[in-house]
């Protein structure tokens, strides 16, 4: 059986959640260097509390919406260094009702994290519209070149395409093609 991006158990997801994931899954085929096993879907029905979600806390915006009884689906992407299979960043697009919140998250707890090189995104719309918006957001970040200090290789930085390599750094991922 072929793997596919953002596998989700049909029994876990509502029709709205599946519509969001289906659109996102289609866009993932075009993402460079993002294999299916680097993606994950977490679907929650209304009325779930933090204890039902593997005991892991949710970022405040999600906590507030859980209290209001909205269903939530989270699409997770691990961006790795490819060679060493080390996770560089974990990204999340959470659809809550008709809202989308995209941000970097902790790779194990999925709590929201902030960085200078990945801007969070918020939008509203239908599940299909939000799936397209999340797909574009993920793809833009997955395509970014990644650099690190030459001697340490940690921390990494995601840079805009076309950015020249700063002195003392190396390309970790998606290095530009030489002219």
Short mmCIF file of the C-alpha atoms (twelve columns), coordinates in Angstrom:
data_MODEL
# 
_entry.id   MODEL 
# 
loop_
_atom_site.group_PDB 
_atom_site.id 
_atom_site.type_symbol 
_atom_site.label_atom_id 
_atom_site.label_alt_id 
_atom_site.label_comp_id 
_atom_site.label_asym_id 
_atom_site.label_seq_id 
_atom_site.Cartn_x 
_atom_site.Cartn_y 
_atom_site.Cartn_z 
_atom_site.pdbx_PDB_model_num 
ATOM 1   C CA . UNK A 1   0.000   0.000  0.000   1 
ATOM 2   C CA . UNK A 2   1.343   3.415  -0.968  1 
ATOM 3   C CA . UNK A 3   1.829   5.915  1.796   1 
ATOM 4   C CA . UNK A 4   -0.030  9.162  1.494   1 
ATOM 5   C CA . UNK A 5   0.399   12.524 3.129   1 
ATOM 6   C CA . UNK A 6   -1.700  13.364 6.185   1 
ATOM 7   C CA . UNK A 7   -3.203  9.939  6.851   1 
ATOM 8   C CA . UNK A 8   -6.358  10.214 8.938   1 
ATOM 9   C CA . UNK A 9   -8.675  7.561  10.315  1 
ATOM 10  C CA . UNK A 10  -12.087 8.054  8.711   1 
ATOM 11  C CA . UNK A 11  -13.811 7.305  12.020  1 
ATOM 12  C CA . UNK A 12  -11.808 10.051 13.762  1 
ATOM 13  C CA . UNK A 13  -12.607 12.910 11.376  1 
ATOM 14  C CA . UNK A 14  -15.803 14.731 10.487  1 
ATOM 15  C CA . UNK A 15  -16.751 15.569 6.893   1 
ATOM 16  C CA . UNK A 16  -15.426 19.143 7.357   1 
ATOM 17  C CA . UNK A 17  -12.140 17.867 8.754   1 
ATOM 18  C CA . UNK A 18  -11.752 15.364 5.905   1 
ATOM 19  C CA . UNK A 19  -12.473 18.112 3.331   1 
ATOM 20  C CA . UNK A 20  -9.671  20.242 4.830   1 
ATOM 21  C CA . UNK A 21  -7.236  17.304 4.914   1 
ATOM 22  C CA . UNK A 22  -8.138  16.165 1.368   1 
ATOM 23  C CA . UNK A 23  -7.258  19.575 -0.105  1 
ATOM 24  C CA . UNK A 24  -4.081  19.746 1.972   1 
ATOM 25  C CA . UNK A 25  -3.082  16.202 0.926   1 
ATOM 26  C CA . UNK A 26  -3.398  17.108 -2.764  1 
ATOM 27  C CA . UNK A 27  -1.120  20.125 -2.373  1 
ATOM 28  C CA . UNK A 28  1.493   18.068 -0.460  1 
ATOM 29  C CA . UNK A 29  2.340   16.125 -3.637  1 
ATOM 30  C CA . UNK A 30  4.117   19.251 -4.910  1 
ATOM 31  C CA . UNK A 31  6.139   19.961 -1.772  1 
ATOM 32  C CA . UNK A 32  9.826   19.296 -2.270  1 
ATOM 33  C CA . UNK A 33  11.580  16.960 0.114   1 
ATOM 34  C CA . UNK A 34  8.508   16.272 2.269   1 
ATOM 35  C CA . UNK A 35  7.834   12.535 2.404   1 
ATOM 36  C CA . UNK A 36  4.446   11.251 3.600   1 
ATOM 37  C CA . UNK A 37  5.909   9.924  6.856   1 
ATOM 38  C CA . UNK A 38  6.838   13.499 7.830   1 
ATOM 39  C CA . UNK A 39  3.135   14.407 8.080   1 
ATOM 40  C CA . UNK A 40  0.487   13.668 10.697  1 
ATOM 41  C CA . UNK A 41  -3.173  14.513 11.344  1 
ATOM 42  C CA . UNK A 42  -4.787  14.866 14.760  1 
ATOM 43  C CA . UNK A 43  -8.593  15.164 14.633  1 
ATOM 44  C CA . UNK A 44  -10.718 16.068 17.643  1 
ATOM 45  C CA . UNK A 45  -14.489 16.142 17.967  1 
ATOM 46  C CA . UNK A 46  -16.393 18.804 19.929  1 
ATOM 47  C CA . UNK A 47  -16.427 18.286 23.677  1 
ATOM 48  C CA . UNK A 48  -12.957 16.780 23.969  1 
ATOM 49  C CA . UNK A 49  -10.887 18.060 26.875  1 
ATOM 50  C CA . UNK A 50  -7.142  18.218 27.391  1 
ATOM 51  C CA . UNK A 51  -7.051  14.829 29.135  1 
ATOM 52  C CA . UNK A 52  -8.552  13.159 26.058  1 
ATOM 53  C CA . UNK A 53  -5.818  14.621 23.850  1 
ATOM 54  C CA . UNK A 54  -2.963  12.419 25.082  1 
ATOM 55  C CA . UNK A 55  -2.542  14.659 28.121  1 
ATOM 56  C CA . UNK A 56  -0.784  17.319 26.046  1 
ATOM 57  C CA . UNK A 57  -1.791  20.975 26.488  1 
ATOM 58  C CA . UNK A 58  -2.958  23.047 23.544  1 
ATOM 59  C CA . UNK A 59  -1.932  26.594 22.793  1 
ATOM 60  C CA . UNK A 60  -4.302  29.173 24.321  1 
ATOM 61  C CA . UNK A 61  -6.229  29.885 21.099  1 
ATOM 62  C CA . UNK A 62  -7.072  26.191 20.798  1 
ATOM 63  C CA . UNK A 63  -7.977  25.886 24.506  1 
ATOM 64  C CA . UNK A 64  -10.507 28.715 24.164  1 
ATOM 65  C CA . UNK A 65  -12.133 27.115 21.154  1 
ATOM 66  C CA . UNK A 66  -12.289 23.668 22.748  1 
ATOM 67  C CA . UNK A 67  -14.252 25.303 25.550  1 
ATOM 68  C CA . UNK A 68  -16.720 26.605 22.952  1 
ATOM 69  C CA . UNK A 69  -17.312 23.089 21.586  1 
ATOM 70  C CA . UNK A 70  -15.682 23.443 18.147  1 
ATOM 71  C CA . UNK A 71  -14.100 20.497 16.344  1 
ATOM 72  C CA . UNK A 72  -10.366 20.752 15.666  1 
ATOM 73  C CA . UNK A 73  -8.066  19.143 13.115  1 
ATOM 74  C CA . UNK A 74  -4.314  19.661 13.234  1 
ATOM 75  C CA . UNK A 75  -2.058  18.961 10.259  1 
ATOM 76  C CA . UNK A 76  1.555   18.523 11.336  1 
ATOM 77  C CA . UNK A 77  4.670   18.630 9.103   1 
ATOM 78  C CA . UNK A 78  8.183   17.803 10.293  1 
ATOM 79  C CA . UNK A 79  10.800  19.606 8.202   1 
ATOM 80  C CA . UNK A 80  14.021  17.585 8.365   1 
ATOM 81  C CA . UNK A 81  17.613  18.109 7.268   1 
ATOM 82  C CA . UNK A 82  17.077  15.157 4.880   1 
ATOM 83  C CA . UNK A 83  20.607  13.754 5.177   1 
ATOM 84  C CA . UNK A 84  20.655  13.204 8.904   1 
ATOM 85  C CA . UNK A 85  16.881  12.902 9.259   1 
ATOM 86  C CA . UNK A 86  17.008  15.432 12.093  1 
ATOM 87  C CA . UNK A 87  13.798  17.434 12.529  1 
ATOM 88  C CA . UNK A 88  14.656  21.097 12.021  1 
ATOM 89  C CA . UNK A 89  11.171  22.513 12.615  1 
ATOM 90  C CA . UNK A 90  7.690   21.199 13.195  1 
ATOM 91  C CA . UNK A 91  4.869   23.127 11.562  1 
ATOM 92  C CA . UNK A 92  1.149   22.969 12.356  1 
ATOM 93  C CA . UNK A 93  -1.991  24.108 10.572  1 
ATOM 94  C CA . UNK A 94  -4.959  23.876 12.943  1 
ATOM 95  C CA . UNK A 95  -8.488  24.250 11.562  1 
ATOM 96  C CA . UNK A 96  -10.912 25.152 14.328  1 
ATOM 97  C CA . UNK A 97  -14.434 25.606 13.018  1 
ATOM 98  C CA . UNK A 98  -14.001 28.106 10.182  1 
ATOM 99  C CA . UNK A 99  -10.656 29.445 11.517  1 
ATOM 100 C CA . UNK A 100 -7.142  28.442 10.528  1 
ATOM 101 C CA . UNK A 101 -4.101  28.989 12.739  1 
ATOM 102 C CA . UNK A 102 -0.714  28.081 11.212  1 
ATOM 103 C CA . UNK A 103 2.461   28.247 13.292  1 
ATOM 104 C CA . UNK A 104 5.664   26.556 14.278  1 
ATOM 105 C CA . UNK A 105 5.090   24.091 17.135  1 
ATOM 106 C CA . UNK A 106 7.225   22.028 19.493  1 
ATOM 107 C CA . UNK A 107 8.135   18.732 17.814  1 
ATOM 108 C CA . UNK A 108 6.822   16.585 20.686  1 
ATOM 109 C CA . UNK A 109 4.158   18.537 22.568  1 
ATOM 110 C CA . UNK A 110 2.818   20.494 19.557  1 
ATOM 111 C CA . UNK A 111 2.625   23.618 21.697  1 
ATOM 112 C CA . UNK A 112 2.909   26.818 19.703  1 
ATOM 113 C CA . UNK A 113 6.434   28.238 19.366  1 
ATOM 114 C CA . UNK A 114 7.566   31.498 17.847  1 
ATOM 115 C CA . UNK A 115 10.657  32.166 15.766  1 
ATOM 116 C CA . UNK A 116 12.013  35.064 13.779  1 
ATOM 117 C CA . UNK A 117 12.069  33.138 10.502  1 
ATOM 118 C CA . UNK A 118 8.578   31.561 10.424  1 
ATOM 119 C CA . UNK A 119 5.615   33.925 10.691  1 
ATOM 120 C CA . UNK A 120 2.328   32.528 12.005  1 
ATOM 121 C CA . UNK A 121 -0.773  32.854 9.854   1 
ATOM 122 C CA . UNK A 122 -4.482  33.153 10.666  1 
ATOM 123 C CA . UNK A 123 -7.394  32.966 8.226   1 
ATOM 124 C CA . UNK A 124 -11.105 32.183 8.033   1 
ATOM 125 C CA . UNK A 125 -13.116 30.367 5.377   1 
ATOM 126 C CA . UNK A 126 -14.535 27.050 4.273   1 
ATOM 127 C CA . UNK A 127 -12.574 23.845 4.943   1 
ATOM 128 C CA . UNK A 128 -11.506 23.739 1.292   1 
ATOM 129 C CA . UNK A 129 -10.329 27.370 1.325   1 
ATOM 130 C CA . UNK A 130 -8.451  26.807 4.578   1 
ATOM 131 C CA . UNK A 131 -6.864  23.648 3.170   1 
ATOM 132 C CA . UNK A 132 -5.561  25.638 0.190   1 
ATOM 133 C CA . UNK A 133 -4.255  28.437 2.431   1 
ATOM 134 C CA . UNK A 134 -2.521  25.939 4.745   1 
ATOM 135 C CA . UNK A 135 -1.051  24.120 1.725   1 
ATOM 136 C CA . UNK A 136 0.481   27.326 0.373   1 
ATOM 137 C CA . UNK A 137 1.824   28.236 3.827   1 
ATOM 138 C CA . UNK A 138 3.432   24.793 4.320   1 
ATOM 139 C CA . UNK A 139 4.887   24.731 0.801   1 
ATOM 140 C CA . UNK A 140 6.441   28.184 1.104   1 
ATOM 141 C CA . UNK A 141 8.266   27.146 4.280   1 
ATOM 142 C CA . UNK A 142 9.224   23.654 3.069   1 
ATOM 143 C CA . UNK A 143 10.804  25.226 -0.053  1 
ATOM 144 C CA . UNK A 144 12.934  27.700 1.911   1 
ATOM 145 C CA . UNK A 145 16.679  27.160 2.018   1 
ATOM 146 C CA . UNK A 146 18.010  26.309 5.480   1 
ATOM 147 C CA . UNK A 147 21.414  27.398 6.777   1 
ATOM 148 C CA . UNK A 148 23.410  26.769 9.941   1 
ATOM 149 C CA . UNK A 149 26.689  27.972 11.415  1 
ATOM 150 C CA . UNK A 150 29.525  25.990 9.837   1 
ATOM 151 C CA . UNK A 151 30.947  24.529 13.030  1 
ATOM 152 C CA . UNK A 152 27.826  24.010 15.108  1 
ATOM 153 C CA . UNK A 153 25.049  23.143 12.622  1 
ATOM 154 C CA . UNK A 154 22.593  24.201 15.304  1 
ATOM 155 C CA . UNK A 155 20.641  26.440 15.381  1 
ATOM 156 C CA . UNK A 156 19.330  26.416 11.870  1 
ATOM 157 C CA . UNK A 157 17.687  29.326 10.090  1 
ATOM 158 C CA . UNK A 158 15.116  29.240 7.317   1 
ATOM 159 C CA . UNK A 159 15.982  31.962 4.812   1 
ATOM 160 C CA . UNK A 160 14.145  33.525 1.895   1 
ATOM 161 C CA . UNK A 161 14.888  32.033 -1.528  1 
ATOM 162 C CA . UNK A 162 17.716  33.929 -3.201  1 
ATOM 163 C CA . UNK A 163 19.414  34.803 0.084   1 
ATOM 164 C CA . UNK A 164 23.210  34.565 -0.268  1 
ATOM 165 C CA . UNK A 165 25.039  32.232 2.112   1 
ATOM 166 C CA . UNK A 166 26.375  34.333 5.007   1 
ATOM 167 C CA . UNK A 167 30.072  33.910 5.905   1 
ATOM 168 C CA . UNK A 168 30.699  31.032 8.310   1 
ATOM 169 C CA . UNK A 169 27.486  29.176 7.399   1 
ATOM 170 C CA . UNK A 170 26.621  26.075 5.372   1 
ATOM 171 C CA . UNK A 171 23.527  25.008 3.459   1 
ATOM 172 C CA . UNK A 172 21.565  22.365 5.392   1 
ATOM 173 C CA . UNK A 173 18.633  21.999 3.019   1 
ATOM 174 C CA . UNK A 174 17.388  23.345 -0.337  1 
ATOM 175 C CA . UNK A 175 20.610  25.080 -1.332  1 
ATOM 176 C CA . UNK A 176 20.149  27.271 -4.394  1 
ATOM 177 C CA . UNK A 177 21.413  25.917 -7.700  1 
ATOM 178 C CA . UNK A 178 24.741  27.439 -8.740  1 
ATOM 179 C CA . UNK A 179 24.502  29.925 -11.601 1 
# 
